mmCIF file of C-alpha atoms in Angstrom:
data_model
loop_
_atom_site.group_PDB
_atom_site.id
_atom_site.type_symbol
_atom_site.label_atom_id
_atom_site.label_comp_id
_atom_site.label_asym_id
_atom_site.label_seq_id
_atom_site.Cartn_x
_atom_site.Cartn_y
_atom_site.Cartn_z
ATOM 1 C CA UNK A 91 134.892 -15.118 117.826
ATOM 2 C CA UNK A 92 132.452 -12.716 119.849
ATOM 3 C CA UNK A 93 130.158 -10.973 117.865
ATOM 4 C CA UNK A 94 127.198 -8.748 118.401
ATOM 5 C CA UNK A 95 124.307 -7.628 115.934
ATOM 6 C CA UNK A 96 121.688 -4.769 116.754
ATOM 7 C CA UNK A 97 119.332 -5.299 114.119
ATOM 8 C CA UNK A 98 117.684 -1.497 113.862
ATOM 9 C CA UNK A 99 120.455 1.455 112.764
ATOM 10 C CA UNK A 100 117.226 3.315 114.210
ATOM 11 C CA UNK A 101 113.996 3.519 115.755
ATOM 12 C CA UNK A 102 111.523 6.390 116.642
ATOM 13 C CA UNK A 103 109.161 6.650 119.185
ATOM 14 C CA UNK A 104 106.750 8.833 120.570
ATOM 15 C CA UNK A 105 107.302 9.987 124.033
ATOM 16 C CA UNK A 106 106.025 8.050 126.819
ATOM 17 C CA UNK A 107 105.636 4.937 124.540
ATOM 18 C CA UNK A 108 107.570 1.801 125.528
ATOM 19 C CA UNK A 109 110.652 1.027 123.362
ATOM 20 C CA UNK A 110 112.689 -2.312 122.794
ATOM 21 C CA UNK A 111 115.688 -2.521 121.326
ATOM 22 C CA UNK A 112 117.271 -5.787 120.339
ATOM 23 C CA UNK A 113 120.870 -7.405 120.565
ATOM 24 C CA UNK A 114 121.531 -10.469 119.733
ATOM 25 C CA UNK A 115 125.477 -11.872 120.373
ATOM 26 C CA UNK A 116 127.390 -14.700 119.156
ATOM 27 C CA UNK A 117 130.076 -16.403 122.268
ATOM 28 C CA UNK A 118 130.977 -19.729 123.079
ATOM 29 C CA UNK A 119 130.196 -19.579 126.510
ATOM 30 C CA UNK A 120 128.496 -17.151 128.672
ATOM 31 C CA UNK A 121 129.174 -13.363 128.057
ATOM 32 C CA UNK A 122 128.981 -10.318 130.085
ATOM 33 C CA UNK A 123 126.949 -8.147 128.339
ATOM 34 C CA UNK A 124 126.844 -4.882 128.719
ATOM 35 C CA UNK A 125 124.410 -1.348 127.075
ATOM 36 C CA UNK A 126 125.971 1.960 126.769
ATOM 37 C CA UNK A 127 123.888 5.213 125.559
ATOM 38 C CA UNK A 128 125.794 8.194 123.717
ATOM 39 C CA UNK A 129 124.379 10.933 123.491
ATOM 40 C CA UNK A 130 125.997 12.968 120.800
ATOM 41 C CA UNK A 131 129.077 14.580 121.186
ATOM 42 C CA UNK A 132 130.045 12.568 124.842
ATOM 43 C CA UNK A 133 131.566 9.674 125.886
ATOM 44 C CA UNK A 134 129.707 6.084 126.602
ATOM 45 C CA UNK A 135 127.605 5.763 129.665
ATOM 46 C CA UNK A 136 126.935 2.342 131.345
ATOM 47 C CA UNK A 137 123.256 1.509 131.337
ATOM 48 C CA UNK A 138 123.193 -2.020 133.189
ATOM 49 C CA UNK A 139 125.369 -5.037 132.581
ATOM 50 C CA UNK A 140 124.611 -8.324 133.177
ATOM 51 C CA UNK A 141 127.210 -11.523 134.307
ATOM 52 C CA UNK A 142 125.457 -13.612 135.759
ATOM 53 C CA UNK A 143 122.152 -14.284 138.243
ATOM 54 C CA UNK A 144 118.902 -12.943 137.717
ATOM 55 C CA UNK A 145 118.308 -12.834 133.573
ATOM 56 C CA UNK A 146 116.633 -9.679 134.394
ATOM 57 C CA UNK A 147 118.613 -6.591 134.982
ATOM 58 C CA UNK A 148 118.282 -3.447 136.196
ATOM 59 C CA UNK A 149 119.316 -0.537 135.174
ATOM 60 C CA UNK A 150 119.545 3.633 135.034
ATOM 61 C CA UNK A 151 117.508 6.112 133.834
ATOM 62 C CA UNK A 152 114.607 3.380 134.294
ATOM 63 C CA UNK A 153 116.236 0.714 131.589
ATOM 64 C CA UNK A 154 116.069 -2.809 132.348
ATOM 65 C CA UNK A 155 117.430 -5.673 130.055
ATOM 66 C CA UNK A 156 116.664 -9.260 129.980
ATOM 67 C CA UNK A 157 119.213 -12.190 129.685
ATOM 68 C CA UNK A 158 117.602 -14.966 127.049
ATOM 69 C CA UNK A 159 120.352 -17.586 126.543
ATOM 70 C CA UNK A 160 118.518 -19.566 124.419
ATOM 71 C CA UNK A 161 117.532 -16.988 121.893
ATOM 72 C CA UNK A 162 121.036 -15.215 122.348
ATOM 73 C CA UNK A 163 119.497 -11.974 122.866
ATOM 74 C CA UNK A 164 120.076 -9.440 125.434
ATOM 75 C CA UNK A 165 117.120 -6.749 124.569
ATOM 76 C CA UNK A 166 117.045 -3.560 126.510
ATOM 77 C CA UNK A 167 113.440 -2.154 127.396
ATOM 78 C CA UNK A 168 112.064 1.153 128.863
ATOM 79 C CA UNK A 169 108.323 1.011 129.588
ATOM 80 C CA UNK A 170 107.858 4.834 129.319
ATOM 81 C CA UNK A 171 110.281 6.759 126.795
ATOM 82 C CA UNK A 172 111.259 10.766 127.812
ATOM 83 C CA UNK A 173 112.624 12.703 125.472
ATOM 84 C CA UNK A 174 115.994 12.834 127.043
ATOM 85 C CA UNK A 175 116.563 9.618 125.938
ATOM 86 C CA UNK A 176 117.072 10.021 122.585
ATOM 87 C CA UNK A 177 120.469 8.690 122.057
ATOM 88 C CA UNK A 178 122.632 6.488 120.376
ATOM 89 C CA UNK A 179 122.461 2.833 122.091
ATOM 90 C CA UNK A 180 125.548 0.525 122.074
ATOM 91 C CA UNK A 181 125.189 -3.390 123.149
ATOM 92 C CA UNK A 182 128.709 -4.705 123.842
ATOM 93 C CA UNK A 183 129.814 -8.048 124.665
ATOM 94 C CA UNK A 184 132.952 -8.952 126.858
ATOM 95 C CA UNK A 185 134.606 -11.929 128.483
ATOM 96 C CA UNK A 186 137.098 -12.446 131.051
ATOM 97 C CA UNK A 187 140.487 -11.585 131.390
ATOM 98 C CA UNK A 188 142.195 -9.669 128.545
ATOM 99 C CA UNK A 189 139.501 -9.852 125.945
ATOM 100 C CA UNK A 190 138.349 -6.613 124.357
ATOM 101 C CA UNK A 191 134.737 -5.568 124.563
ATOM 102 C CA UNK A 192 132.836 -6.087 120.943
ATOM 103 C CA UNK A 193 130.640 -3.674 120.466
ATOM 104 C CA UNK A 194 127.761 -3.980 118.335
ATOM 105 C CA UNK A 195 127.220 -1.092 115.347
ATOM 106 C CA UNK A 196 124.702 0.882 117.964
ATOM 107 C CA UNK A 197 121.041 1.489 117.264
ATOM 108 C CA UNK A 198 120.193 5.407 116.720
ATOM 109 C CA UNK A 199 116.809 6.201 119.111
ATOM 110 C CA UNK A 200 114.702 9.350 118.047
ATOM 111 C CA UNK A 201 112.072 10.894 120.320
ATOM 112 C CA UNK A 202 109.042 12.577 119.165
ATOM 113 C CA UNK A 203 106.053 14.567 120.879
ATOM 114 C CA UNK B 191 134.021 11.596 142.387
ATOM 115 C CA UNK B 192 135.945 8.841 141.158
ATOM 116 C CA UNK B 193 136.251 9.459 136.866
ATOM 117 C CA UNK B 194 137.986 9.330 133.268
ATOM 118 C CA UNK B 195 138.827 12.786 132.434
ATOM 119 C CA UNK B 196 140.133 13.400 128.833
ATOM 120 C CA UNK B 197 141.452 16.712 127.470
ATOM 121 C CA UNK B 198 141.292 18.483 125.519
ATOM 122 C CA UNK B 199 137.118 17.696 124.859
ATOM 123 C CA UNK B 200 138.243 19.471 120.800
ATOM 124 C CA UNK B 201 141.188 19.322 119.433
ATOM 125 C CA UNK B 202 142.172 20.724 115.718
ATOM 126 C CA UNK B 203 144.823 19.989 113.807
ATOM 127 C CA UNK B 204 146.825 20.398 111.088
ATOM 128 C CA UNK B 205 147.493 17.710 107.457
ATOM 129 C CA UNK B 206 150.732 15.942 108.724
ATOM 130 C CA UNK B 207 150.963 18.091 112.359
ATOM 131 C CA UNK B 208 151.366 15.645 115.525
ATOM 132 C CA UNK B 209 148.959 15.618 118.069
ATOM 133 C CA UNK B 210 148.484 14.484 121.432
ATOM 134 C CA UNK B 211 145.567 13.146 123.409
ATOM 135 C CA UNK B 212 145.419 12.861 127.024
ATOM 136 C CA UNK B 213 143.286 10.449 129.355
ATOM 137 C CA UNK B 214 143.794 10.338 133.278
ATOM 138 C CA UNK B 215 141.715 8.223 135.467
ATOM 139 C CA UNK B 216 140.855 8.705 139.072
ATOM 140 C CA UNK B 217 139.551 5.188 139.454
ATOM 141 C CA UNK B 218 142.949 3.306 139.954
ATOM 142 C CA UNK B 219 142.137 0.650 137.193
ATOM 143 C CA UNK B 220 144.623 -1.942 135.903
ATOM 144 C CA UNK B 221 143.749 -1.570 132.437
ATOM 145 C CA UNK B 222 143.432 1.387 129.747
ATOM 146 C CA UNK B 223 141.681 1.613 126.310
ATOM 147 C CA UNK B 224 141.866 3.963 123.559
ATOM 148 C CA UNK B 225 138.971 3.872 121.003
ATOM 149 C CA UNK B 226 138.335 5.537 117.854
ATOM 150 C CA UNK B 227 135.096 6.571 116.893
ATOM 151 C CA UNK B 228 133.842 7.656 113.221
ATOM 152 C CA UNK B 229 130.413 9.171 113.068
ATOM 153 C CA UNK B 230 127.562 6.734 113.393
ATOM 154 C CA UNK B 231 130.076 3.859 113.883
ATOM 155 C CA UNK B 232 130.921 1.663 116.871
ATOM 156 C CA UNK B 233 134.055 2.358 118.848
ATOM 157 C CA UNK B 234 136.842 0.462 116.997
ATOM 158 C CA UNK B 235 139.716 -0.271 119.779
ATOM 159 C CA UNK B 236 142.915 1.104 119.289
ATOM 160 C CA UNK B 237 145.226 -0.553 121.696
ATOM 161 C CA UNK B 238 144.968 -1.272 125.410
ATOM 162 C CA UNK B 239 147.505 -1.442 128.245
ATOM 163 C CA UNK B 240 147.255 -3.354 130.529
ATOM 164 C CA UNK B 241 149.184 -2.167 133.795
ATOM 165 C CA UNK B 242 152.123 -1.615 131.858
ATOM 166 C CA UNK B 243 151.821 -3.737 129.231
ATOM 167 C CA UNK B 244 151.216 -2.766 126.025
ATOM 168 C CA UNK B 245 148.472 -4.486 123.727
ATOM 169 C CA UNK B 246 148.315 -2.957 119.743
ATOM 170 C CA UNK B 247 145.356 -4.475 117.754
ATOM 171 C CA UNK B 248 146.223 -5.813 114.826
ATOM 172 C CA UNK B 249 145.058 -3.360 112.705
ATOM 173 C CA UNK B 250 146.097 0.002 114.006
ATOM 174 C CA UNK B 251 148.029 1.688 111.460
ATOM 175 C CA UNK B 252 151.554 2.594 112.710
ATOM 176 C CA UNK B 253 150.589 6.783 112.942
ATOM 177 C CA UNK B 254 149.012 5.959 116.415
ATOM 178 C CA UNK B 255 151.274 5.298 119.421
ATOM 179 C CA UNK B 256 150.825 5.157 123.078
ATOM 180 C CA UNK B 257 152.095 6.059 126.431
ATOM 181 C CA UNK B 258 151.441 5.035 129.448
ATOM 182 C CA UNK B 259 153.648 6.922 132.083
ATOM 183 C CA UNK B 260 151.972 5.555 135.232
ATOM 184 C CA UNK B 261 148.568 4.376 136.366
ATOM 185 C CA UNK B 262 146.664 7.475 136.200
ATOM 186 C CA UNK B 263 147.614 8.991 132.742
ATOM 187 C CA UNK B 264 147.410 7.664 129.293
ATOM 188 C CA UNK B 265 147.994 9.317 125.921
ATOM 189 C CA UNK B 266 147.896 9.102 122.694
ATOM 190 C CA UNK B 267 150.216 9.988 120.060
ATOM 191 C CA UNK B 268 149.180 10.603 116.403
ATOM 192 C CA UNK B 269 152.630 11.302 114.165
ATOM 193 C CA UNK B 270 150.956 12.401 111.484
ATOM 194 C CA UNK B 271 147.451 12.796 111.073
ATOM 195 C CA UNK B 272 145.765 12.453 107.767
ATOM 196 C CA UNK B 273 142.220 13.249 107.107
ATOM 197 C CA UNK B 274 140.945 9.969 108.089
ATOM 198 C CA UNK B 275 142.009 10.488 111.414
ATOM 199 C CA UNK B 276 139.371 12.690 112.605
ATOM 200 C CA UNK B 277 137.014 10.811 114.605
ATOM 201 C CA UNK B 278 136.109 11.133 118.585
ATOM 202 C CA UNK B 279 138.636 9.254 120.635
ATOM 203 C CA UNK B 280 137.280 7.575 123.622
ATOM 204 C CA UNK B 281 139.142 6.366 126.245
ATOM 205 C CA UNK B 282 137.948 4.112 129.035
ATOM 206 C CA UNK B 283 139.336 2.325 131.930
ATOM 207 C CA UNK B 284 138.591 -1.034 133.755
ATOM 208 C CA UNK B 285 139.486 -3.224 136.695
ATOM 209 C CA UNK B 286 142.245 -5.970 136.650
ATOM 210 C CA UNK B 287 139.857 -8.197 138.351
ATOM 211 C CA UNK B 288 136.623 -7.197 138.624
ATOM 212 C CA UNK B 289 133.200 -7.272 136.657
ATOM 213 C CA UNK B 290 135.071 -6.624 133.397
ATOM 214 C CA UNK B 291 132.864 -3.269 133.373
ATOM 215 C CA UNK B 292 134.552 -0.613 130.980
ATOM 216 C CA UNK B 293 134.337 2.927 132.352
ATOM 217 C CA UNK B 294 134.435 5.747 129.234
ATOM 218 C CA UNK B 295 135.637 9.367 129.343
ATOM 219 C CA UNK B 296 133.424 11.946 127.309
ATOM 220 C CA UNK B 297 136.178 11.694 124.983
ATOM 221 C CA UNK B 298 138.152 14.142 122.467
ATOM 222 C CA UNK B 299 136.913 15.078 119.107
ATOM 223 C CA UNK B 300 139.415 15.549 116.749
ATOM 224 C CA UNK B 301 138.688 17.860 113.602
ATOM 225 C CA UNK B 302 142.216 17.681 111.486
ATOM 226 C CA UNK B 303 142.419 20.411 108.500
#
């Protein structure tokens, strides 16, 4: 079964530091993987998703996320956090057909002058 | 532009009082989600249709039902709402065939007294 772990319930940063937050995933054979940001009280917003290609993705809002098969990881970066990113950040793992996205339990990103 | 719209964005409710939530789509998607959200949680999935077919997860307690009436519209029927039930209620939408990309509406928070 799919399965996807963010390790950090939440990080703080200071603005215009770089931030990394980590997914790793559990599939048998190779996901789409997908990061959504919340901010609170709205829906999910797509950040990037990745299928298949280039392990490194691109993304909005200046996100990127890199593909590492052999560590299972899917790690989302920002080089230069603004403070209207603090959010809460979902990584979600699909497959094809009917299968239901798994999402992982979403990592909680504070912002700080 | 092309969107999931939900409505209402609040709803409150009574102990026991039926409720209705409604998601329309203007992206002509195949497939439908409804998710429930509990505060700092992930979105748990509901059920899904997909085109008309219905798809209940196993563990969605019999108080939530769905209709589908045609490709645009989507709700979702609580018979009796306990006070468990309140929670934001996301609903997103994706291709038949496509990139297996989820799109999510801003959802409907649900307070139920």
């Amino acid at each position: 079964a799919q399965s996807v772990t963010q390790p950090d319930i939440h990080i703080t940063v200071s603005e215009g530091a770089s931030l990394e937050l980590r997914c790793n995933y559990s599939y048998g054979a190779t996901p789409y993987l997908f990061w959504y940001v919340q901010s609170p009280g709205q829906g999910l917003q797509l950040l990037l998703k990745y299928f298949s290609g280039d392990t490194l993705v691109q993304g909005i809002k200046g996100f990127e996320a890199e593909f590492k098969r052999s560590q299972s990881s899917f790690n989302l970066r920002k080089p230069s956090v603004h403070w209207s990113d603090a959010a809460e950040y979902f990584c979600a793992v699909g497959a094809t057909g009917n299968t239901p996205l798994v999402f992982g339990k979403g990592t909680r990103l504070s912002v700080i002058a | 532009d092309a969107m999931v719209i939900q409505n209402p964005r609040y709803q409150v409710t009574q102990f026991g009082k039926p409720v209705t939530l409604s998601c329309s789509q203007t992206l002509n998607h195949n497939v439908m989600y409804w998710y429930q959200q509990k505060s700092s949680q992930a979105p748990k999935l509901l059920f899904h249709y997909y085109d008309k077919d219905f798809n209940n997860e196993a563990d969605t307690p019999d108080n939530f039902q769905s209709r589908r009436p045609n490709t645009s519209f989507c709700f979702l029927d609580i018979r009796s709402p306990g006070l468990g039930d309140a929670a934001m209620y996301l609903c997103a939408t994706r291709e038949r065939q496509g990139q297996e990309t989820q799109y999510f509406g801003p959802g409907t928070r649900l307070l139920v007294l």
